[in-house]
Amino acid sequence: MKRIYSNISLAERNSFGVRQQAATLVEFECAEDLRSYFEEFNPEKWYVLGAGNNTLFMQDYDGVLFTPINQERTILASTDEYVDVRAEAAHDWDEFVEWSVNEGLWGVENLSAIPSSVGAAPVQNIGAYGAEAKDAIIVVEYFDVESRSVVRLTNEECRFAYRESIFKQELKGRVIILAVEFRLSRKANPNLGYGDVILEVESRGGATLRNIREAICAIRARKLPDPKILGNAGSFFKNPIVERSVADNLLQTYPDMPHYAVTGDDDHVKLAAGWLIDKSGLKGYRDGVVGVHDRQALVLVNHGGATGGDVMRLAGYVCSKVKENFGVEISPEVNVI
Ligand code: EPU
């Protein structure tokens, strides 16, 4: 069943809370809904708007937005070692994590409290606290707009990397994700290596799934603003990956600069954009209705009434200051439309 809206407000459909409109928005449940819509209207300009947690609208959208509404979850296989589960694109991400923790299934607990939907998770391979969605994803199923058919990609075919996948590269602009299948483990596999996680987990009595989830929810709540209260899209920028020599030079001046290895690539190092912005003196910086969050400099916030343009002007300013101070380019993680 699909529902079609015209000239619809997007204010409640994007976590930045910018007040733009879309000419058309189609809520769909299944591939058949999409096939029939494309056959009838063949829209040239379209975009998928999931829960709107990682999209910044710069102006009214004059094309068609497709929003999934199917939130079902189905067990595909269950063995002594693992459970394979399929969740449809509109399934809330954190409800999926909560379900897995209740069932005693390991693999996504470190991704607790990320504002997202299941369908959006593979696109930028959401990640936090040493885990990424790719660690648990086995298949992504999508509607291919060119061939109007349903396609299934294995984990390997999705070409996941840090905040990257084939859906942001070769397949950009031709897929609408329908569902994601995950393999979750029955075997305990705590991943506590990142930052304060181990301390928070130990203070709760040890590495159970529930304690890990609660520890991560607590850490996030301390640093990240709730989009229902203060409009934002989580990290606005990606952490930049630079040549090792660039990092080494900076480390001579700033020996305490956070830096991380890039898996499988010894020539590059990942820096913390939040640290670079903070050290540029911009944490808590405010420019009218927009600002840099005062507890996590990687997050840009809408203090109320901001347009997409306001946010982008601030983003440009932040990038230029980081470049001026450190010679490092940072770029948005958020999709700017
Ligand atoms: N830092 C500062 N000042 C700041 C922010 C960070 O000095 O204002 C320093 C921290 O002290 C730390 C380092 O920078 O040494 C990294 O900070 P943090 O651990 O908070 O994580 P992050 O690199 O800023 C990434 C993800 C987050 C994710 C956290 C935890 C990206 C772009 N962001 O942030 O993801 O929650 O790690 O794993 O990779 C998101 O994508 O929306 C998001 C929130």
Short mmCIF file of C-alpha atoms and ligand atoms in Angstrom, two decimals:
data_model
loop_
_atom_site.label_atom_id
_atom_site.label_comp_id
_atom_site.label_asym_id
_atom_site.label_seq_id
_atom_site.Cartn_x
_atom_site.Cartn_y
_atom_site.Cartn_z
CA MET A 1 0.00 0.00 0.00
CA LYS A 2 1.43 3.37 -0.90
CA ARG A 3 0.35 6.86 0.14
CA ILE A 4 1.12 9.95 -1.91
CA TYR A 5 1.32 13.45 -0.43
CA SER A 6 1.67 16.76 -2.31
CA ASN A 7 3.35 19.95 -1.04
CA ILE A 8 4.09 18.34 2.29
CA SER A 9 6.03 19.96 5.14
CA LEU A 10 9.31 18.23 6.01
CA ALA A 11 9.73 19.97 9.39
CA GLU A 12 8.76 16.81 11.30
CA ARG A 13 10.63 14.55 8.89
CA ASN A 14 14.22 15.76 9.37
CA SER A 15 16.12 15.76 12.65
CA PHE A 16 17.60 19.23 11.96
CA GLY A 17 14.02 20.48 12.02
CA VAL A 18 14.48 22.76 9.00
CA ARG A 19 11.14 23.91 7.63
CA GLN A 20 11.32 22.94 3.98
CA GLN A 21 8.63 21.32 1.82
CA ALA A 22 8.56 18.55 -0.75
CA ALA A 23 6.51 18.68 -3.94
CA THR A 24 5.67 14.97 -3.58
CA LEU A 25 6.31 12.38 -0.90
CA VAL A 26 5.47 8.71 -1.41
CA GLU A 27 5.24 6.37 1.56
CA PHE A 28 5.76 2.80 0.36
CA GLU A 29 5.58 -0.64 1.94
CA CYS A 30 7.07 -2.98 -0.64
CA ALA A 31 8.81 -3.27 -3.99
CA GLU A 32 5.46 -3.54 -5.79
CA ASP A 33 4.46 -0.08 -4.52
CA LEU A 34 7.65 1.35 -6.00
CA ARG A 35 7.36 -0.54 -9.27
CA SER A 36 3.82 0.67 -9.87
CA TYR A 37 4.77 4.27 -8.97
CA PHE A 38 7.76 4.31 -11.32
CA GLU A 39 5.70 2.71 -14.10
CA GLU A 40 2.98 5.33 -13.80
CA PHE A 41 5.02 8.48 -13.15
CA ASN A 42 8.65 7.68 -14.02
CA PRO A 43 9.96 10.58 -11.86
CA GLU A 44 13.30 12.00 -12.93
CA LYS A 45 14.22 13.63 -9.64
CA TRP A 46 13.81 11.58 -6.49
CA TYR A 47 15.51 10.83 -3.19
CA VAL A 48 14.94 8.40 -0.33
CA LEU A 49 14.04 10.05 2.95
CA GLY A 50 14.14 7.53 5.79
CA ALA A 51 13.74 8.81 9.33
CA GLY A 52 15.55 11.99 8.17
CA ASN A 53 18.38 11.76 10.68
CA ASN A 54 21.21 12.40 8.28
CA THR A 55 19.73 14.70 5.66
CA LEU A 56 19.91 18.47 5.48
CA PHE A 57 17.48 20.17 3.08
CA MET A 58 18.93 23.39 1.68
CA GLN A 59 15.66 24.36 -0.03
CA ASP A 60 12.23 23.00 -0.85
CA TYR A 61 12.51 19.71 -2.71
CA ASP A 62 10.85 19.83 -6.14
CA GLY A 63 11.08 16.10 -6.87
CA VAL A 64 9.65 12.96 -5.25
CA LEU A 65 10.73 11.73 -1.81
CA PHE A 66 10.30 8.02 -1.10
CA THR A 67 9.82 7.07 2.54
CA PRO A 68 9.60 3.43 3.64
CA ILE A 69 6.89 2.58 6.19
CA ASN A 70 7.25 -1.18 6.62
CA GLN A 71 8.65 -1.87 10.11
CA GLU A 72 8.40 -5.67 10.22
CA ARG A 73 11.04 -8.02 11.57
CA THR A 74 11.32 -11.73 10.70
CA ILE A 75 13.59 -14.49 11.99
CA LEU A 76 15.15 -16.26 9.02
CA ALA A 77 17.26 -18.88 10.80
CA SER A 78 18.13 -19.84 14.34
CA THR A 79 20.96 -22.15 15.38
CA ASP A 80 22.89 -22.76 18.59
CA GLU A 81 25.42 -20.19 17.45
CA TYR A 82 23.52 -17.45 15.67
CA VAL A 83 20.22 -15.99 14.58
CA ASP A 84 19.63 -14.50 11.13
CA VAL A 85 17.02 -11.79 11.20
CA ARG A 86 15.50 -9.58 8.53
CA ALA A 87 14.21 -6.12 9.31
CA GLU A 88 12.31 -3.98 6.80
CA ALA A 89 13.66 -0.54 5.98
CA ALA A 90 11.40 1.52 8.27
CA HIS A 91 12.20 -0.54 11.38
CA ASP A 92 13.57 1.90 13.96
CA TRP A 93 17.28 1.23 14.47
CA ASP A 94 17.34 1.48 18.23
CA GLU A 95 14.26 -0.73 18.60
CA PHE A 96 16.18 -3.31 16.61
CA VAL A 97 19.14 -3.02 19.00
CA GLU A 98 16.82 -3.22 22.02
CA TRP A 99 15.19 -6.35 20.59
CA SER A 100 18.60 -8.00 20.01
CA VAL A 101 19.70 -7.25 23.58
CA ASN A 102 16.44 -8.67 24.98
CA GLU A 103 16.97 -11.83 22.92
CA GLY A 104 20.56 -12.25 24.14
CA LEU A 105 21.98 -11.68 20.65
CA TRP A 106 25.37 -10.01 20.17
CA GLY A 107 26.56 -7.79 17.34
CA VAL A 108 24.77 -4.43 17.40
CA GLU A 109 24.76 -3.52 21.12
CA ASN A 110 27.55 -0.92 20.67
CA LEU A 111 25.30 0.82 18.13
CA SER A 112 22.71 1.61 20.82
CA ALA A 113 20.83 4.91 20.71
CA ILE A 114 21.89 5.90 17.20
CA PRO A 115 18.99 7.82 15.68
CA SER A 116 18.44 5.89 12.45
CA SER A 117 16.25 3.44 10.64
CA VAL A 118 17.34 -0.02 9.52
CA GLY A 119 17.16 1.00 5.85
CA ALA A 120 19.52 3.92 6.37
CA ALA A 121 22.07 1.96 8.41
CA PRO A 122 23.95 0.33 5.50
CA VAL A 123 24.09 3.48 3.35
CA GLN A 124 26.69 5.20 5.49
CA ASN A 125 27.56 2.05 7.46
CA ILE A 126 26.61 3.63 10.79
CA GLY A 127 29.24 3.16 13.44
CA ALA A 128 30.07 3.95 17.05
CA TYR A 129 32.27 2.72 19.90
CA GLY A 130 34.39 0.39 17.80
CA ALA A 131 31.49 -1.28 15.96
CA GLU A 132 29.91 -0.74 12.57
CA ALA A 133 26.65 -1.94 11.02
CA LYS A 134 28.73 -3.89 8.48
CA ASP A 135 29.92 -6.25 11.23
CA ALA A 136 26.41 -7.70 11.50
CA ILE A 137 24.90 -7.17 8.02
CA ILE A 138 24.73 -10.22 5.74
CA VAL A 139 22.43 -9.00 2.95
CA VAL A 140 20.95 -5.71 1.78
CA GLU A 141 17.86 -5.97 -0.41
CA TYR A 142 16.87 -3.04 -2.61
CA PHE A 143 14.64 -1.93 -5.44
CA ASP A 144 16.77 -1.09 -8.45
CA VAL A 145 15.18 1.89 -10.15
CA GLU A 146 16.79 1.33 -13.57
CA SER A 147 15.80 -2.31 -13.94
CA ARG A 148 12.74 -1.97 -11.65
CA SER A 149 13.66 -5.24 -10.02
CA VAL A 150 14.58 -6.40 -6.51
CA VAL A 151 18.31 -7.00 -6.01
CA ARG A 152 20.10 -8.62 -3.06
CA LEU A 153 23.72 -7.73 -2.24
CA THR A 154 25.94 -9.72 0.09
CA ASN A 155 28.00 -7.94 2.73
CA GLU A 156 31.08 -8.07 0.51
CA GLU A 157 29.23 -6.67 -2.48
CA CYS A 158 28.14 -3.66 -0.39
CA ARG A 159 31.83 -2.51 -0.22
CA PHE A 160 31.52 -1.17 3.27
CA ALA A 161 34.19 1.14 4.70
CA TYR A 162 34.27 3.92 7.30
CA ARG A 163 30.97 5.80 6.74
CA GLU A 164 30.96 4.41 3.20
CA SER A 165 29.25 1.83 1.01
CA ILE A 166 28.40 1.13 -2.61
CA PHE A 167 25.09 2.93 -1.94
CA LYS A 168 26.97 6.24 -1.60
CA GLN A 169 29.15 5.49 -4.63
CA GLU A 170 28.35 3.44 -7.75
CA LEU A 171 24.74 2.82 -6.80
CA LYS A 172 23.99 6.36 -5.65
CA GLY A 173 20.74 7.57 -7.16
CA ARG A 174 19.52 4.19 -8.34
CA VAL A 175 18.54 2.17 -5.27
CA ILE A 176 15.77 2.26 -2.72
CA ILE A 177 16.59 -0.05 0.17
CA LEU A 178 13.78 -2.42 1.13
CA ALA A 179 15.23 -4.53 3.94
CA VAL A 180 18.45 -5.58 5.67
CA GLU A 181 19.37 -9.04 6.94
CA PHE A 182 21.68 -9.48 9.92
CA ARG A 183 23.52 -12.35 11.57
CA LEU A 184 23.63 -11.91 15.36
CA SER A 185 25.64 -14.19 17.60
CA ARG A 186 24.44 -16.14 20.63
CA LYS A 187 28.06 -16.19 21.85
CA ALA A 188 29.15 -13.34 24.12
CA ASN A 189 31.54 -11.06 22.27
CA PRO A 190 32.00 -7.82 24.21
CA ASN A 191 33.71 -4.99 22.32
CA LEU A 192 34.81 -2.56 25.03
CA GLY A 193 38.01 -1.09 23.60
CA TYR A 194 36.73 2.39 22.74
CA GLY A 195 37.19 5.36 25.09
CA ASP A 196 35.19 5.23 28.31
CA VAL A 197 33.11 2.17 27.41
CA ILE A 198 34.98 -0.28 29.62
CA LEU A 199 34.76 1.96 32.71
CA GLU A 200 31.05 2.58 32.20
CA VAL A 201 30.39 -1.14 31.70
CA GLU A 202 32.41 -2.15 34.75
CA SER A 203 30.65 0.39 36.92
CA ARG A 204 27.43 -1.41 35.98
CA GLY A 205 28.76 -4.79 37.08
CA GLY A 206 30.42 -6.27 33.98
CA ALA A 207 30.07 -7.01 30.29
CA THR A 208 26.50 -8.22 29.86
CA LEU A 209 24.57 -7.15 26.77
CA ARG A 210 22.24 -5.06 28.92
CA ASN A 211 25.11 -3.32 30.73
CA ILE A 212 26.86 -2.52 27.47
CA ARG A 213 23.69 -1.08 25.97
CA GLU A 214 23.04 1.02 29.08
CA ALA A 215 26.65 2.23 29.25
CA ILE A 216 26.57 3.35 25.62
CA CYS A 217 23.18 5.04 25.97
CA ALA A 218 24.58 6.93 28.99
CA ILE A 219 27.78 8.03 27.19
CA ARG A 220 25.81 9.20 24.15
CA ALA A 221 23.21 11.03 26.25
CA ARG A 222 26.01 12.99 27.96
CA LYS A 223 27.62 14.15 24.71
CA LEU A 224 25.02 14.16 21.97
CA PRO A 225 21.97 16.43 21.88
CA ASP A 226 18.52 14.85 21.58
CA PRO A 227 17.19 15.92 18.15
CA LYS A 228 13.68 16.19 19.62
CA ILE A 229 14.97 19.01 21.83
CA LEU A 230 17.79 20.54 19.77
CA GLY A 231 17.74 19.95 15.99
CA ASN A 232 20.88 18.12 14.78
CA ALA A 233 22.04 15.21 12.64
CA GLY A 234 24.61 13.62 14.95
CA SER A 235 28.16 14.03 13.66
CA PHE A 236 27.98 16.66 10.95
CA PHE A 237 31.49 15.92 9.66
CA LYS A 238 33.36 12.70 8.95
CA ASN A 239 36.58 12.10 10.79
CA PRO A 240 39.24 12.95 8.19
CA ILE A 241 41.62 10.27 6.94
CA VAL A 242 45.03 11.81 6.23
CA GLU A 243 48.46 10.64 5.07
CA ARG A 244 50.58 9.31 7.90
CA SER A 245 53.17 12.10 7.35
CA VAL A 246 50.48 14.76 7.89
CA ALA A 247 49.46 13.13 11.18
CA ASP A 248 53.11 12.75 12.26
CA ASN A 249 53.75 16.45 11.65
CA LEU A 250 50.70 17.49 13.64
CA LEU A 251 51.65 15.11 16.46
CA GLN A 252 54.96 16.94 16.88
CA THR A 253 53.05 20.11 17.72
CA TYR A 254 50.07 18.41 19.44
CA PRO A 255 51.33 15.20 21.06
CA ASP A 256 47.91 14.63 22.68
CA MET A 257 46.00 14.75 19.36
CA PRO A 258 43.64 11.73 19.10
CA HIS A 259 44.43 9.57 16.06
CA TYR A 260 43.36 6.09 15.00
CA ALA A 261 44.69 3.38 12.71
CA VAL A 262 42.79 2.78 9.46
CA THR A 263 42.14 -0.95 9.17
CA GLY A 264 44.22 -2.51 6.42
CA ASP A 265 45.95 0.76 5.48
CA ASP A 266 49.24 1.63 7.20
CA ASP A 267 49.81 4.74 5.07
CA HIS A 268 46.83 6.63 6.43
CA VAL A 269 45.62 7.74 9.85
CA LYS A 270 42.15 8.85 10.97
CA LEU A 271 41.95 12.06 12.99
CA ALA A 272 39.10 13.23 15.25
CA ALA A 273 37.24 16.09 13.53
CA GLY A 274 35.60 16.91 16.89
CA TRP A 275 39.01 17.47 18.44
CA LEU A 276 40.21 19.62 15.50
CA ILE A 277 37.06 21.79 15.74
CA ASP A 278 37.29 21.98 19.53
CA LYS A 279 40.99 22.98 19.37
CA SER A 280 40.04 25.65 16.85
CA GLY A 281 38.06 27.24 19.68
CA LEU A 282 34.67 26.52 18.13
CA LYS A 283 33.01 24.22 20.65
CA GLY A 284 29.83 26.02 21.74
CA TYR A 285 30.35 28.69 19.04
CA ARG A 286 27.07 30.28 17.99
CA ASP A 287 26.12 32.17 14.84
CA GLY A 288 22.52 33.36 15.25
CA VAL A 289 20.16 30.37 15.20
CA VAL A 290 22.86 27.77 14.48
CA GLY A 291 25.85 26.64 16.46
CA VAL A 292 28.49 24.06 17.31
CA HIS A 293 27.24 21.82 20.14
CA ASP A 294 28.82 22.70 23.49
CA ARG A 295 29.53 19.09 24.51
CA GLN A 296 30.61 17.54 21.18
CA ALA A 297 32.15 19.82 18.58
CA LEU A 298 31.40 17.40 15.73
CA VAL A 299 27.70 18.18 15.99
CA LEU A 300 26.08 21.29 14.49
CA VAL A 301 22.77 22.31 16.05
CA ASN A 302 19.67 24.30 15.12
CA HIS A 303 18.80 26.51 18.09
CA GLY A 304 15.41 27.14 16.49
CA GLY A 305 14.20 28.39 13.12
CA ALA A 306 17.38 27.69 11.11
CA THR A 307 17.29 27.09 7.37
CA GLY A 308 19.54 24.60 5.60
CA GLY A 309 21.52 27.58 4.32
CA ASP A 310 22.23 28.77 7.89
CA VAL A 311 23.64 25.36 8.78
CA MET A 312 25.77 25.18 5.63
CA ARG A 313 27.22 28.65 6.19
CA LEU A 314 28.30 27.58 9.67
CA ALA A 315 29.68 24.31 8.27
CA GLY A 316 31.75 26.28 5.74
CA TYR A 317 33.11 28.50 8.49
CA VAL A 318 34.04 25.50 10.65
CA CYS A 319 35.83 23.80 7.72
CA SER A 320 37.78 26.95 6.91
CA LYS A 321 38.93 27.40 10.52
CA VAL A 322 40.10 23.77 10.77
CA LYS A 323 41.93 24.11 7.46
CA GLU A 324 43.55 27.38 8.61
CA ASN A 325 44.67 25.93 11.96
CA PHE A 326 45.68 22.40 11.02
CA GLY A 327 45.86 22.29 7.19
CA VAL A 328 43.33 19.42 7.25
CA GLU A 329 40.17 19.30 5.12
CA ILE A 330 37.05 18.05 6.84
CA SER A 331 33.89 17.26 4.92
CA PRO A 332 30.23 16.70 5.82
CA GLU A 333 28.96 13.27 6.71
CA VAL A 334 25.39 14.51 6.37
CA ASN A 335 23.62 14.31 2.98
CA VAL A 336 23.00 17.83 1.76
CA ILE A 337 20.00 18.03 -0.59
N1 EPU B 1 36.99 15.38 21.02
C1 EPU B 1 37.32 16.60 21.55
N2 EPU B 1 36.37 17.58 21.52
C2 EPU B 1 35.12 17.38 21.02
C3 EPU B 1 34.78 16.11 20.48
C4 EPU B 1 35.74 15.14 20.49
O1 EPU B 1 38.42 16.83 22.00
O2 EPU B 1 34.31 18.31 21.06
C5 EPU B 1 37.98 14.29 21.09
C6 EPU B 1 37.56 13.24 22.11
O3 EPU B 1 38.02 13.56 23.40
C7 EPU B 1 38.19 12.00 21.59
C8 EPU B 1 38.13 12.19 20.08
O4 EPU B 1 38.01 13.60 19.87
O5 EPU B 1 39.52 11.91 21.96
C9 EPU B 1 37.00 11.44 19.45
O6 EPU B 1 35.77 11.86 20.01
P1 EPU B 1 34.58 10.85 20.31
O7 EPU B 1 35.07 9.60 20.90
O8 EPU B 1 33.50 11.61 21.00
O9 EPU B 1 34.06 10.40 18.91
P2 EPU B 1 34.07 11.09 17.50
O10 EPU B 1 35.22 10.64 16.69
O11 EPU B 1 33.90 12.55 17.72
C10 EPU B 1 32.71 9.18 16.29
C11 EPU B 1 31.48 9.07 15.44
C12 EPU B 1 30.22 9.18 16.29
C13 EPU B 1 30.26 8.08 17.33
C14 EPU B 1 31.54 8.24 18.16
C15 EPU B 1 31.72 7.12 19.16
C16 EPU B 1 32.14 9.92 13.27
C17 EPU B 1 32.00 11.03 12.27
N3 EPU B 1 31.49 10.10 14.42
O12 EPU B 1 32.71 10.50 16.84
O13 EPU B 1 29.11 8.96 15.43
O14 EPU B 1 29.12 8.12 18.15
O15 EPU B 1 32.69 8.21 17.29
O16 EPU B 1 32.11 5.96 18.51
O17 EPU B 1 32.79 8.91 12.98
C18 EPU B 1 27.40 9.99 14.13
O18 EPU B 1 27.91 9.44 13.13
O19 EPU B 1 26.38 10.72 14.02
C19 EPU B 1 28.04 9.84 15.42
C20 EPU B 1 27.60 10.49 16.49
#
